[in-house]
């Protein structure tokens, strides 16, 4: 096998064939994320039309909004087991089918009950995709661009949210059925893409199909690196197979616990620092900050939240493998903290100023604050959390552990979405934003103390790091940082 192509300093795969396969894998990951984002964002534009059509009150609206999250939570829990048993591709395929099925059920629903079922079905698709797409991407991506490929997934989520905001803006709210139906198109593309890409080589090794594993690996690896990669994966899987099939008990065992805490902690901090309160309720926040017309609220939401989210995610895609995960997370949390405090202060000032002038100052502060907040989230916690979750677990428990961390993420998202309005009514806007800011401080301490840098490490090396004690320092002991 030729080795002339393996130059470690080269950033992108050089052979065209490898590049094409990696691109296909990135595209599949992209469409899975796009659907995730679209189905999250679409409700903001559709809700008004739905409540007009079905004449439903706020409880039904809450159910329609939150059942996607609920479906995602349930599916996330079984996604890992299914992906370990059947492979990554069948589960991604199932996600595509659920996206299409959910879109059709929602579009034709004769009443709110069927619509809620459609939301739940879509949620199952979102849950499967949110666990398996980053996992598959991490397992298949060449190591030196792994972070970049996995953060493509986040880019796609933000793009999906932005697309949903645009569709909500272009169509009238009466066209809510079309808004839902449109999600079937990327669903079909996802299924076609999954047909084309190879199954995860790591999964093949795990189930003992080493010939298939080699074929799959050859597609995404420079020829000179295939043997070493395969040997690394095989050694890792052999060591783990000697201990038997991983149980749920093992996911919580002391051996995995540190990695589990890192993944679950990051998943929860990603949500309790307020991102989805802003994604779902941006218009309401802008309204209470003094933007009076519905048009100005939708425009502010579309650009300040939707577009900023997409653009800032590019920063992460570009720098995650260069700067590393920790610096991005820490810088992002500082930006989120400062901007949340600014929004909190803005609202505190507003309650003392009853004049229209006061309200417009608050409007400007809120707008700038939310732009900085979304940008800071989008280059840090947004993509980096999913990247780290997909790479820190031992292969044997990876499916289950990623599921668990993702379910924790959905659980936290559900709670924040469910209680944000109640919270603002109870303690006020200002205190709510200060509370989110306080969570950023805790998040900063958590990352500083517990989250190891995984940039430039193979999944097997990351495993070694946990085996050697799993402290952040243990990197320094095992090998110099690249
Ligand atoms: C989060 C979602 C959030 C999105 C916003 C993702 O990383 O998991 O809950 O809506 O980022 O871009």
XYZ file of C-alpha atoms and ligand atoms in Angstrom:
494
model
C 0.000 0.000 0.000
C 1.338 3.395 -0.987
C 2.474 5.721 1.715
C 3.525 8.682 -0.391
C 0.265 10.508 0.319
C 0.444 10.644 4.085
C 1.661 14.091 5.051
C 0.278 14.907 8.498
C 0.525 18.664 8.070
C -1.881 18.623 5.120
C -5.245 19.907 6.357
C -7.661 18.337 3.887
C -7.677 14.893 2.330
C -5.719 15.105 -0.902
C -6.973 12.294 -2.980
C -10.080 13.240 -4.880
C -11.894 10.030 -4.102
C -11.363 10.457 -0.369
C -12.433 14.055 -0.630
C -15.637 13.062 -2.436
C -16.584 10.491 0.191
C -15.838 12.848 3.039
C -17.971 15.454 1.290
C -20.850 12.957 0.971
C -20.599 12.150 4.661
C -20.571 15.861 5.481
C -23.658 16.299 3.265
C -25.590 13.528 5.009
C -24.638 15.067 8.340
C -25.708 18.446 6.971
C -29.176 17.293 5.912
C -29.780 15.528 9.224
C -28.932 18.776 11.030
C -30.937 20.892 8.605
C -34.071 18.885 9.388
C -33.385 19.104 13.115
C -33.121 22.904 12.884
C -36.036 23.369 10.503
C -38.395 21.354 12.664
C -37.310 23.330 15.713
C -37.618 26.732 14.069
C -40.760 26.231 11.972
C -43.118 26.396 14.916
C -42.425 30.085 15.537
C -43.970 30.985 12.159
C -46.685 28.313 12.158
C -48.150 28.680 15.636
C -50.330 31.699 14.972
C -51.963 30.098 11.902
C -52.519 26.838 13.779
C -54.262 28.560 16.666
C -56.467 30.447 14.179
C -57.350 27.251 12.247
C -58.098 25.095 15.256
C -59.146 27.815 17.705
C -56.946 26.408 20.465
C -55.710 28.000 23.645
C -52.246 28.321 25.092
C -52.041 24.817 26.601
C -52.580 23.167 23.201
C -50.074 25.596 21.686
C -47.506 24.618 24.298
C -48.090 20.944 23.556
C -47.695 21.531 19.817
C -44.480 23.452 20.439
C -42.912 21.148 22.964
C -43.837 17.682 21.717
C -41.025 17.735 19.194
C -38.661 18.069 22.138
C -40.492 15.274 23.957
C -40.292 12.964 20.923
C -36.616 13.828 20.564
C -35.983 12.982 24.213
C -37.584 9.535 23.862
C -35.890 8.728 20.537
C -32.513 9.912 21.804
C -32.691 7.271 24.523
C -33.223 4.365 22.120
C -31.132 5.740 19.264
C -27.835 4.544 20.686
C -28.995 0.981 21.320
C -30.520 0.814 17.854
C -27.368 2.211 16.245
C -25.192 -0.285 18.109
C -27.422 -3.163 17.046
C -28.379 -2.287 13.477
C -25.635 0.130 12.461
C -25.590 3.889 12.045
C -27.095 4.024 8.556
C -30.392 2.206 9.275
C -31.069 4.591 12.158
C -30.321 7.638 9.997
C -32.614 6.137 7.385
C -35.330 5.725 10.006
C -34.836 9.387 10.973
C -35.424 10.358 7.314
C -38.621 8.279 7.170
C -39.858 9.800 10.443
C -39.113 13.326 9.178
C -41.179 12.673 6.058
C -43.971 10.865 7.941
C -44.132 13.588 10.593
C -44.201 16.325 7.942
C -47.124 14.678 6.139
C -49.116 13.973 9.316
C -48.684 17.586 10.446
C -49.585 18.970 7.011
C -52.831 17.007 6.665
C -53.873 17.020 10.324
C -57.643 17.561 10.666
C -57.342 18.641 14.287
C -54.952 19.473 17.048
C -54.697 15.882 18.338
C -53.361 14.514 15.038
C -51.095 17.532 14.732
C -49.629 16.750 18.150
C -49.006 13.155 17.024
C -47.259 14.522 13.903
C -45.077 16.729 16.108
C -44.165 13.708 18.224
C -43.278 11.622 15.137
C -41.114 14.470 13.839
C -39.550 14.655 17.299
C -38.591 10.962 17.028
C -36.779 11.815 13.789
C -35.045 14.770 15.432
C -33.981 12.579 18.364
C -32.525 9.875 16.113
C -30.754 12.428 13.939
C -29.381 14.385 16.883
C -27.707 11.287 18.321
C -26.620 9.435 15.229
C -25.586 12.147 12.753
C -22.745 13.598 14.867
C -21.760 10.115 16.044
C -21.563 8.820 12.486
C -19.671 11.914 11.368
C -17.155 11.562 14.230
C -16.594 7.892 13.451
C -16.113 8.454 9.741
C -14.336 11.806 9.555
C -10.548 11.812 9.125
C -9.113 12.793 12.502
C -7.550 16.110 11.517
C -10.835 17.517 10.229
C -13.148 15.644 12.597
C -14.128 18.738 14.576
C -14.852 20.594 11.374
C -17.078 17.853 9.966
C -18.988 17.442 13.218
C -19.505 21.195 13.486
C -20.915 21.123 9.965
C -23.799 19.432 11.704
C -24.302 22.445 13.939
C -24.015 24.746 10.941
C -26.839 22.771 9.380
C -29.009 23.095 12.509
C -28.595 26.870 12.453
C -29.246 26.918 8.724
C -32.422 24.885 9.275
C -33.618 27.331 11.948
C -32.843 30.272 9.643
C -34.633 28.587 6.733
C -37.668 28.005 8.925
C -37.651 31.683 9.985
C -37.488 32.720 6.304
C -40.314 30.342 5.326
C -42.332 31.670 8.255
C -41.666 35.193 7.031
C -42.413 34.575 3.341
C -45.537 32.447 3.752
C -48.514 33.796 5.619
C -49.237 32.079 8.912
C -52.393 30.635 7.268
C -50.024 28.498 5.138
C -48.759 26.585 8.129
C -49.533 23.234 6.461
C -47.104 24.063 3.630
C -44.469 25.078 6.178
C -44.604 21.588 7.694
C -44.830 19.780 4.377
C -41.658 21.485 3.111
C -39.649 19.479 5.661
C -40.372 16.340 3.615
C -38.011 17.538 0.840
C -34.762 17.464 2.841
C -36.110 14.239 4.383
C -36.087 12.588 0.952
C -32.589 13.966 0.222
C -31.348 12.573 3.543
C -32.611 9.096 2.701
C -30.945 9.161 -0.729
C -27.682 10.349 0.842
C -27.722 7.608 3.481
C -28.185 5.020 0.712
C -24.936 6.204 -0.875
C -22.553 6.646 2.072
C -20.732 3.667 3.658
C -21.616 2.268 7.072
C -19.344 3.353 9.931
C -16.084 1.438 9.856
C -15.968 1.450 13.653
C -19.364 -0.200 13.813
C -18.238 -2.852 11.305
C -15.191 -3.606 13.444
C -17.401 -3.864 16.497
C -19.662 -6.453 14.905
C -16.689 -8.403 13.549
C -17.032 -7.493 9.866
C -13.422 -6.463 9.347
C -13.509 -6.818 5.556
C -16.414 -4.378 5.381
C -14.634 -2.155 7.895
C -11.579 -1.953 5.661
C -13.674 -1.161 2.599
C -15.492 1.564 4.474
C -12.267 2.984 5.905
C -10.545 2.960 2.518
C -13.161 5.352 1.206
C -12.388 8.066 3.754
C -8.717 7.486 4.553
C -5.570 8.197 2.570
C -4.167 4.836 1.420
C -1.044 5.095 3.574
C -3.083 5.549 6.741
C -5.634 2.746 6.348
C -3.615 -0.024 8.015
C -2.731 2.037 11.057
C -6.273 3.350 11.466
C -7.757 -0.101 11.157
C -5.250 -1.572 13.591
C -5.991 1.206 16.107
C -9.723 0.695 15.892
C -9.367 -3.074 15.990
C -7.115 -2.960 19.066
C -9.535 -0.684 20.832
C -12.569 -2.770 19.963
C -10.761 -6.029 20.880
C -9.802 -4.681 24.263
C -13.379 -3.696 24.863
C -14.914 -6.851 23.419
C -12.890 -8.886 25.917
C -15.091 -7.353 28.589
C -18.386 -8.316 26.893
C -21.388 -6.334 25.720
C -21.759 -2.923 27.342
C -24.812 -2.580 29.568
C -26.543 0.561 30.755
C -24.981 -0.135 34.137
C -21.593 0.267 32.548
C -22.499 3.658 31.132
C -22.775 4.788 34.764
C -19.776 2.779 35.980
C -16.771 4.552 37.535
C -14.715 3.830 34.402
C -17.030 5.864 32.186
C -18.327 8.232 34.828
C -15.899 11.076 34.242
C -16.568 11.118 30.523
C -20.284 10.834 31.198
C -20.217 13.817 33.552
C -18.344 15.879 30.956
C -20.841 14.999 28.204
C -24.005 15.346 30.271
C -22.735 18.500 31.983
C -21.972 20.150 28.655
C -25.341 19.037 27.246
C -27.177 20.607 30.172
C -25.117 23.827 30.233
C -25.791 24.240 26.518
C -29.487 24.547 27.339
C -29.693 26.180 30.781
C -27.704 29.166 29.560
C -30.831 30.101 27.605
C -30.312 29.450 23.882
C -33.718 27.973 23.099
C -35.593 30.476 25.228
C -34.241 32.947 22.706
C -34.712 30.759 19.595
C -38.375 30.083 20.428
C -39.371 33.308 22.118
C -37.183 35.927 20.397
C -40.180 37.822 19.035
C -41.746 38.005 22.473
C -38.440 39.225 23.957
C -38.130 41.907 21.274
C -41.755 42.882 21.899
C -41.200 43.361 25.613
C -38.014 45.307 24.839
C -40.077 47.859 22.939
C -40.252 46.713 19.296
C -43.919 47.437 18.741
C -44.845 46.135 15.279
C -45.031 42.437 14.511
C -43.004 43.128 11.363
C -40.097 44.652 13.309
C -40.160 41.707 15.706
C -39.999 39.109 12.900
C -37.273 41.050 11.117
C -35.231 41.345 14.316
C -35.703 37.624 14.942
C -34.786 36.672 11.385
C -31.545 38.658 11.269
C -30.438 39.146 14.891
C -31.115 35.539 15.843
C -31.413 33.470 12.649
C -28.699 34.958 10.462
C -26.237 35.715 13.271
C -26.557 32.097 14.379
C -25.589 30.797 10.929
C -22.739 33.239 10.349
C -21.077 32.821 13.722
C -21.182 29.030 13.406
C -18.737 29.379 10.477
C -16.187 30.667 12.992
C -16.415 27.401 14.880
C -16.264 25.320 11.722
C -13.110 27.172 10.689
C -11.338 27.221 14.044
C -12.470 24.211 16.079
C -9.573 22.069 14.856
C -7.105 24.965 15.018
C -7.877 26.677 18.346
C -9.247 23.589 20.046
C -12.488 22.987 21.911
C -11.678 24.495 25.303
C -10.669 28.005 24.174
C -13.814 28.287 22.038
C -16.041 27.120 24.891
C -14.432 29.458 27.429
C -14.465 32.497 25.123
C -18.065 31.798 24.136
C -19.217 31.557 27.739
C -17.577 34.908 28.535
C -19.380 36.517 25.570
C -22.679 34.922 26.576
C -22.255 36.085 30.189
C -21.528 39.704 29.227
C -24.373 39.911 26.725
C -26.922 38.301 29.061
C -25.933 40.796 31.784
C -26.390 43.634 29.260
C -29.878 42.396 28.347
C -30.705 41.905 32.047
C -29.505 45.441 32.844
C -31.483 46.771 29.875
C -34.672 45.264 31.223
C -33.885 46.441 34.768
C -33.548 49.998 33.456
C -36.783 49.654 31.521
C -38.774 48.851 34.633
C -37.588 52.149 36.128
C -38.238 54.167 32.949
C -41.821 54.155 31.846
C -41.307 56.463 28.892
C -41.227 55.376 25.242
C -37.652 56.696 25.003
C -36.604 54.276 27.739
C -38.233 51.418 25.923
C -36.366 52.125 22.694
C -32.997 52.281 24.460
C -33.818 48.931 25.969
C -34.807 47.730 22.495
C -31.375 48.643 21.129
C -29.492 47.165 24.087
C -31.545 43.991 23.807
C -30.952 43.720 20.098
C -27.173 44.209 20.417
C -27.096 41.959 23.481
C -28.933 39.139 21.729
C -26.714 39.401 18.644
C -23.609 39.074 20.834
C -25.236 36.257 22.800
C -26.237 34.255 19.722
C -22.840 34.834 18.098
C -21.009 33.734 21.260
C -23.161 30.616 21.563
C -22.846 29.809 17.880
C -19.037 29.701 17.817
C -18.795 27.824 21.096
C -21.405 25.823 23.020
C -23.543 25.213 19.928
C -21.110 23.155 17.869
C -18.408 22.297 20.404
C -20.765 20.503 22.791
C -21.972 18.124 20.071
C -18.407 17.595 18.901
C -17.114 16.686 22.354
C -20.102 14.450 23.108
C -19.414 12.510 19.924
C -15.737 11.916 20.713
C -15.192 11.400 24.438
C -16.789 8.016 25.107
C -15.170 4.576 24.849
C -16.362 2.856 21.658
C -18.125 0.086 23.564
C -20.502 2.420 25.357
C -20.414 5.251 22.851
C -23.870 4.605 21.404
C -25.583 4.452 24.791
C -23.564 7.249 26.381
C -24.134 9.648 23.463
C -27.839 8.811 23.683
C -27.891 9.591 27.355
C -26.096 12.919 26.997
C -28.356 13.879 24.094
C -31.468 12.943 26.063
C -30.181 15.114 28.921
C -29.826 17.940 26.384
C -33.434 17.471 25.225
C -34.689 17.173 28.798
C -33.028 20.489 29.683
C -34.320 22.052 26.439
C -37.841 20.885 27.272
C -37.695 22.391 30.751
C -36.315 25.735 29.571
C -38.861 26.011 26.734
C -41.671 25.000 29.055
C -40.829 27.307 31.941
C -39.232 30.364 30.334
C -42.488 32.312 30.053
C -43.579 31.283 33.543
C -40.177 32.383 34.833
C -40.348 35.803 33.179
C -43.864 36.246 34.564
C -42.747 35.152 38.028
C -39.400 36.907 38.567
C -39.389 39.295 35.582
C -37.340 39.553 32.385
C -34.334 41.121 34.022
C -33.892 38.489 36.744
C -34.451 35.693 34.209
C -31.563 36.923 32.052
C -29.333 37.358 35.113
C -30.174 33.777 36.013
C -29.009 32.604 32.587
C -25.869 34.739 33.070
C -25.226 33.005 36.406
C -25.475 29.648 34.603
C -22.733 30.859 32.226
C -20.454 31.401 35.241
C -21.121 27.862 36.453
C -20.611 26.603 32.898
C -17.252 28.395 32.710
C -16.068 26.805 35.949
C -17.274 23.395 34.748
C -15.430 23.649 31.434
C -12.291 25.043 33.070
C -12.123 22.227 35.598
C -13.485 19.148 33.853
C -13.479 19.360 30.070
C -10.326 17.971 28.416
C -9.009 19.280 25.096
C -9.697 16.688 22.401
C -8.358 18.548 19.393
C -5.971 16.504 17.267
C -6.478 13.296 19.257
C -7.779 10.097 17.758
C -10.842 8.620 19.453
C -8.529 5.859 20.693
C -6.107 8.369 22.250
C -9.003 10.090 23.986
C -9.890 6.717 25.440
C -6.308 6.307 26.684
C -6.589 9.662 28.382
C -9.598 8.517 30.422
C -7.864 5.240 31.230
C -4.924 7.203 32.643
C -7.105 9.041 35.078
C -9.073 11.324 32.843
C -7.937 14.584 34.358
C -7.231 17.516 32.094
C -3.616 17.313 33.190
C -3.270 13.744 31.973
C -2.828 15.029 28.424
C 0.370 16.692 29.476
C 1.530 13.401 30.907
C 0.610 11.221 27.919
C 1.734 13.366 25.001
C 2.496 16.945 24.061
C -0.375 18.927 22.616
C -0.196 19.157 18.860
C -28.754 23.128 20.303
C -30.190 23.443 19.998
C -30.287 24.887 19.579
C -29.343 25.185 18.448
C -29.328 26.631 18.104
C -27.934 23.417 19.104
O -26.612 23.079 19.335
O -28.621 21.780 20.681
O -30.982 23.173 21.124
O -31.609 25.193 19.178
O -28.035 24.775 18.777
O -28.491 26.895 17.026
